Tab-separated table of C-alpha atoms in Angstrom:
chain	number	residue	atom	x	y	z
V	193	UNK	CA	0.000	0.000	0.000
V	194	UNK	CA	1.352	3.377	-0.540
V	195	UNK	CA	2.193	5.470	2.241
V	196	UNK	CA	2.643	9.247	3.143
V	197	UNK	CA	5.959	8.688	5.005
V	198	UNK	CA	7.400	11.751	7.661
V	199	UNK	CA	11.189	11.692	8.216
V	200	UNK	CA	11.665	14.038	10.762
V	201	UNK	CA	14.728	15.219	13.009
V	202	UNK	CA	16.888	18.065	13.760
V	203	UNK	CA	18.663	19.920	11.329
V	204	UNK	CA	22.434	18.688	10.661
V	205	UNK	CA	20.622	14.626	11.216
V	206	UNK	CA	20.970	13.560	7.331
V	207	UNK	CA	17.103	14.230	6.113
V	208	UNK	CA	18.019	15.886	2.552
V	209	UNK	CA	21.259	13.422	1.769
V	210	UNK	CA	18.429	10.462	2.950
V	211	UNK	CA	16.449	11.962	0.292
V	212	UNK	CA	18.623	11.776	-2.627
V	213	UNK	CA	19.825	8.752	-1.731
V	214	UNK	CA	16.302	7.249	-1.941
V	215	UNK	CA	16.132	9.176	-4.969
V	216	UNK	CA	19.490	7.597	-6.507
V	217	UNK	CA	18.540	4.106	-5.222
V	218	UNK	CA	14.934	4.171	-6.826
V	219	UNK	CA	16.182	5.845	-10.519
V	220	UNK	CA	18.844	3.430	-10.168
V	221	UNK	CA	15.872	0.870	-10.837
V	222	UNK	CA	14.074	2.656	-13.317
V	223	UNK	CA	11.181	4.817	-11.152
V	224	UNK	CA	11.195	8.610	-11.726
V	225	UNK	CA	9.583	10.841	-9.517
V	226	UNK	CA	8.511	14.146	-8.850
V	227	UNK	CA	10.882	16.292	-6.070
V	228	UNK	CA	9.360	19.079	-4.313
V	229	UNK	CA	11.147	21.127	-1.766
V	230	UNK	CA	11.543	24.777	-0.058
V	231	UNK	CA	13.552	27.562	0.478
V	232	UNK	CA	16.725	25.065	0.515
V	233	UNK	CA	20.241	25.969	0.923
V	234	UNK	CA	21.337	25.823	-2.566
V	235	UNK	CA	18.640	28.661	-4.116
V	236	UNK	CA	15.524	28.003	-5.709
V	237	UNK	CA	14.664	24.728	-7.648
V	238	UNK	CA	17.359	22.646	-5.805
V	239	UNK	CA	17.653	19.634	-3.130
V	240	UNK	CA	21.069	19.559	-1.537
V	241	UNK	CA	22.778	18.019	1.222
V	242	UNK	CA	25.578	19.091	3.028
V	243	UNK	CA	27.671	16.806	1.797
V	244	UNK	CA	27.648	18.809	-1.321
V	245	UNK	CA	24.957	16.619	-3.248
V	246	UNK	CA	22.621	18.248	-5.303
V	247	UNK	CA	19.960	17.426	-7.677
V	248	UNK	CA	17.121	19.921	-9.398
V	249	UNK	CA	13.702	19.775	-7.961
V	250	UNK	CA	10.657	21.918	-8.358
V	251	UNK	CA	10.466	25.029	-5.823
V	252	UNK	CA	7.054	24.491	-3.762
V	253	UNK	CA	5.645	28.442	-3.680
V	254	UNK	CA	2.714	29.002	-1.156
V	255	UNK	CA	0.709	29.054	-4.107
V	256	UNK	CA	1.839	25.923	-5.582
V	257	UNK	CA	-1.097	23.079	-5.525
V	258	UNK	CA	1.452	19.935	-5.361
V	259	UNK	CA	-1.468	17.142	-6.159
V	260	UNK	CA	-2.346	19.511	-9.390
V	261	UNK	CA	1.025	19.667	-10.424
V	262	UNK	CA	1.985	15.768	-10.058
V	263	UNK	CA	-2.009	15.035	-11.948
V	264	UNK	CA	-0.988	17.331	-14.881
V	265	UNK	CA	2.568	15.639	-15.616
V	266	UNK	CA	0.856	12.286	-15.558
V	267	UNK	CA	-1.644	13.625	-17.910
V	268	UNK	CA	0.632	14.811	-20.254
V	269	UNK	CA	2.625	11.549	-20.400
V	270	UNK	CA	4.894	12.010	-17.845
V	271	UNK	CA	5.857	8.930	-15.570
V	272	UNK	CA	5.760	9.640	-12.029
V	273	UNK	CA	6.316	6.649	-9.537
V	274	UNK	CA	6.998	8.389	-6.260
V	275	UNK	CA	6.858	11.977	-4.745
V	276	UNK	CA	9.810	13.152	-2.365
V	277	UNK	CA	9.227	16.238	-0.560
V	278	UNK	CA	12.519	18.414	1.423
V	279	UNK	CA	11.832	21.208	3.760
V	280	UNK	CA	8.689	19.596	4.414
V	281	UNK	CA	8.603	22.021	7.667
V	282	UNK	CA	7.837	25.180	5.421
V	283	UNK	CA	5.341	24.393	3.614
V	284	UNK	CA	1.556	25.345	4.096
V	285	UNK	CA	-1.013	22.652	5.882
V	286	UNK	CA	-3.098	22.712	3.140
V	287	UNK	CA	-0.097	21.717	0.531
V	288	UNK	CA	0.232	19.084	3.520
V	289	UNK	CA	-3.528	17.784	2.536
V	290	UNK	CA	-2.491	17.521	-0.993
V	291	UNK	CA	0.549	15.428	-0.298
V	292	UNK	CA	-2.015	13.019	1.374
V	293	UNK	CA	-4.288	13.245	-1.865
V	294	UNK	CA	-1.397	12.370	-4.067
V	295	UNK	CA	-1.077	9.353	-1.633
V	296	UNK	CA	-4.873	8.462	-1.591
V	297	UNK	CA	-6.047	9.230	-5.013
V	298	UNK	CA	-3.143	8.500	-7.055
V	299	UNK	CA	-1.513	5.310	-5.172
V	300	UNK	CA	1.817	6.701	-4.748
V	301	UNK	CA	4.415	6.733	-2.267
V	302	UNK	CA	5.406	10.239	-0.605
V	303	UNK	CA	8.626	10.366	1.140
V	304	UNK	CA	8.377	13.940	3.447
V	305	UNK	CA	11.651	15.306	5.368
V	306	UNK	CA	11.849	17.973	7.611
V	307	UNK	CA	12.222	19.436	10.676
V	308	UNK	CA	9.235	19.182	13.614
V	309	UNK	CA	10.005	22.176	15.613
V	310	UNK	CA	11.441	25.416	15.327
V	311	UNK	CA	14.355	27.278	17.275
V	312	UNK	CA	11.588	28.467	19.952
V	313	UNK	CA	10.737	24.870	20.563
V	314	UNK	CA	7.041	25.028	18.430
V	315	UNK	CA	5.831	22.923	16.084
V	316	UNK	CA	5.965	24.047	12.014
V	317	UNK	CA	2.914	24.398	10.477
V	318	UNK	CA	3.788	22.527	7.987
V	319	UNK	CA	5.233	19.198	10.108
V	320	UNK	CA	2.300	19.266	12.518
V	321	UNK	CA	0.444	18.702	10.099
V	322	UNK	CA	2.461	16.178	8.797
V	323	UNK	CA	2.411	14.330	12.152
V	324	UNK	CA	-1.435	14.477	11.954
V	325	UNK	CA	-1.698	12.699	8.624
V	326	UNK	CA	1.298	10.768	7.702
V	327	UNK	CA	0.757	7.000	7.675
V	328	UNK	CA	4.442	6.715	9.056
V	329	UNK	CA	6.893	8.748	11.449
V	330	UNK	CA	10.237	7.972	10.902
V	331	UNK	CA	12.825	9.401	13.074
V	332	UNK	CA	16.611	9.624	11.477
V	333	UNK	CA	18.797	7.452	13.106
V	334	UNK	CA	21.803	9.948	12.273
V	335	UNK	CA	21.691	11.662	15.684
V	336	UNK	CA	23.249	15.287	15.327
V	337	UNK	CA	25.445	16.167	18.808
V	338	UNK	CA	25.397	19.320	20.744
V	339	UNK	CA	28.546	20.970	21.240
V	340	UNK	CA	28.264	19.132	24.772
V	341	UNK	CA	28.882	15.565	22.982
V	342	UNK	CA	24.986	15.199	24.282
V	343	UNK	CA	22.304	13.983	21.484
V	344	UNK	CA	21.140	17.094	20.013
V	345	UNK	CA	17.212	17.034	19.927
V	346	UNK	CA	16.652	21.102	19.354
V	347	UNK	CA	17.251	23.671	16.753
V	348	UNK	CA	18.587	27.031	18.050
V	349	UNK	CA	19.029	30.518	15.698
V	350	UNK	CA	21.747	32.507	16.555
V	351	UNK	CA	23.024	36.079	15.988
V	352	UNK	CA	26.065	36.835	16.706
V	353	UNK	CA	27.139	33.558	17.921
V	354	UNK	CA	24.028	34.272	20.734
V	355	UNK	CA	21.080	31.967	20.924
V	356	UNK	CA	18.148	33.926	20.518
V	357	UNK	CA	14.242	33.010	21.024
V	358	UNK	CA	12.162	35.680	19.270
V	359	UNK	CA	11.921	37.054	15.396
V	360	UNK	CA	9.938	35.129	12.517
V	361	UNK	CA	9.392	31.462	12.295
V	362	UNK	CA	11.364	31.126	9.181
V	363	UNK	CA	14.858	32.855	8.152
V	364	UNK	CA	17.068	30.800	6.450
V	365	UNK	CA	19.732	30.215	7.471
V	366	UNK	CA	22.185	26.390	7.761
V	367	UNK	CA	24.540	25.411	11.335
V	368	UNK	CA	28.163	26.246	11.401
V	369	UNK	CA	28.291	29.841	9.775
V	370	UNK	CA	29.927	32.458	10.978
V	371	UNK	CA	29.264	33.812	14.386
V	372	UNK	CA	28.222	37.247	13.343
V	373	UNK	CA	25.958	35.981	11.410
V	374	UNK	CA	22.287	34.692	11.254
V	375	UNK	CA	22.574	30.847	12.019
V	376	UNK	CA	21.588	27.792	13.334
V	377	UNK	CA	23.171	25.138	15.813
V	378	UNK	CA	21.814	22.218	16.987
V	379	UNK	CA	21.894	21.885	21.128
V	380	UNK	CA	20.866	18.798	23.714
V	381	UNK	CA	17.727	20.290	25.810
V	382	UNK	CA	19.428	21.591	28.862
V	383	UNK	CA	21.496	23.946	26.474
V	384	UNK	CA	18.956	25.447	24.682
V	385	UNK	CA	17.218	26.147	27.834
V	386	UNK	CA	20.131	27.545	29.582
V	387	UNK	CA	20.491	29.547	25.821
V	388	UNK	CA	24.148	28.030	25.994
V	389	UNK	CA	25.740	27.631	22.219
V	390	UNK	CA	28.859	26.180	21.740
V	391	UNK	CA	30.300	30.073	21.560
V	392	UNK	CA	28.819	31.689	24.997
V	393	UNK	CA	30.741	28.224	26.539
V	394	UNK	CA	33.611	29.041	25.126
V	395	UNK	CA	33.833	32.640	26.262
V	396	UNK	CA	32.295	31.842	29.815
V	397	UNK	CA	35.509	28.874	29.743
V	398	UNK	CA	37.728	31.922	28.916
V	399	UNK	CA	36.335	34.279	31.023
V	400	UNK	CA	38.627	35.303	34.551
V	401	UNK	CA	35.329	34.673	36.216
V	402	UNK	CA	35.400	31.004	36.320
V	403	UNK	CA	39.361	30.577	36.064
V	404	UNK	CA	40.420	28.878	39.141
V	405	UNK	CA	41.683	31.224	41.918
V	406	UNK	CA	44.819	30.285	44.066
V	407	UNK	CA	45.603	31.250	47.467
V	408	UNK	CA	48.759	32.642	48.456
């Protein structure tokens, strides 16, 4: 039976190279599909991983009706055996429903990847959603790592190296930039709510404050 299928984790966990490698594995075997995804790293139109794998895909706009889009390829002879959708977080609930359609009405397989939550710890529109209708919920088995060696399970933004916990749900932005810049790092729970990234630990480890103090 075909399935609407949610991979979900934190950012820096594998979801877009998973992607194109289910992507490679199925072409390999003579299935083409259709690749939706959003706002990804490489500019508009593209799926990429940061391994530096990247593969064209169609740009899912807000206005964008995905089961319309799949219906007229097939209709005008186009072979579509599978969906794959990246950035699954940003899109709109309703583009959600028609991922579900595609599944229903067209007996496909949909293979969604995203993240569940954003950097203030809620839910994307676009993922709880997903977690309402997906026939599966698969969570990557790549675990990302806080700077703390800890399993990372949350996505912080940062400015200026500083975690911060207001400003709009989605800026784009990717983990390991530099620090006086917009960007993301992934932290274990007790560091994002202590607001600790991997730089305010390394200046409080520098800081005279907390060097040891000797007597005498």
């Amino acid at each position: 039976m075909p399935e609407l299928v949610f991979f979900s984790g934190t950012m820096d966990c594998g979801k877009s190279t998973l992607a194109l490698q289910i992507a490679h594995n199925r072409s390999t075997r003579g299935l083409q599909s259709v690749i939706f995804t959003r706002e990804d790293r490489a500019g508009t139109g593209k799926l990429s991983s940061r391994l530096g794998l990247v593969t064209d895909a169609v740009e899912a706009a807000p206005d964008l009706d995905l089961y319309a889009f799949v219906v007229d390829r097939m209709s005008r002879g186009g072979k579509v055996d599978y969906v794959i959708l990246d950035e699954a977080q940003f899109l709109l609930p309703e583009q959600i429903d028609q991922l579900a359609r595609i599944v229903d009405d067209l007996d496909l397989d949909v293979f969604a990847f995203g993240i569940t939550t954003d950097f203030r710890t809620t839910l994307f529109p676009g993922s709880q959603r997903l977690i309402e209708l997906a026939d599966r919920i698969e969570a990557l088995q790549v675990e990302a790592m806080c700077w703390c060696g800890a399993r990372a399970t949350h996505n912080a933004r940062t400015v200026d190296g500083d975690m911060v916990v207001e400003g709009e749900q989605v800026l784009v932005g990717d983990v390991g930039v530099a620090e006086e810049a917009l960007g993301y790092e992934v932290l274990c729970r007790r560091h994002h709510r202590r607001r600790m990234t991997s730089a305010t630990a390394r200046a409080a480890a520098l800081s005279p404050d907390v060097l040891p103090v000797t007597s005498g």
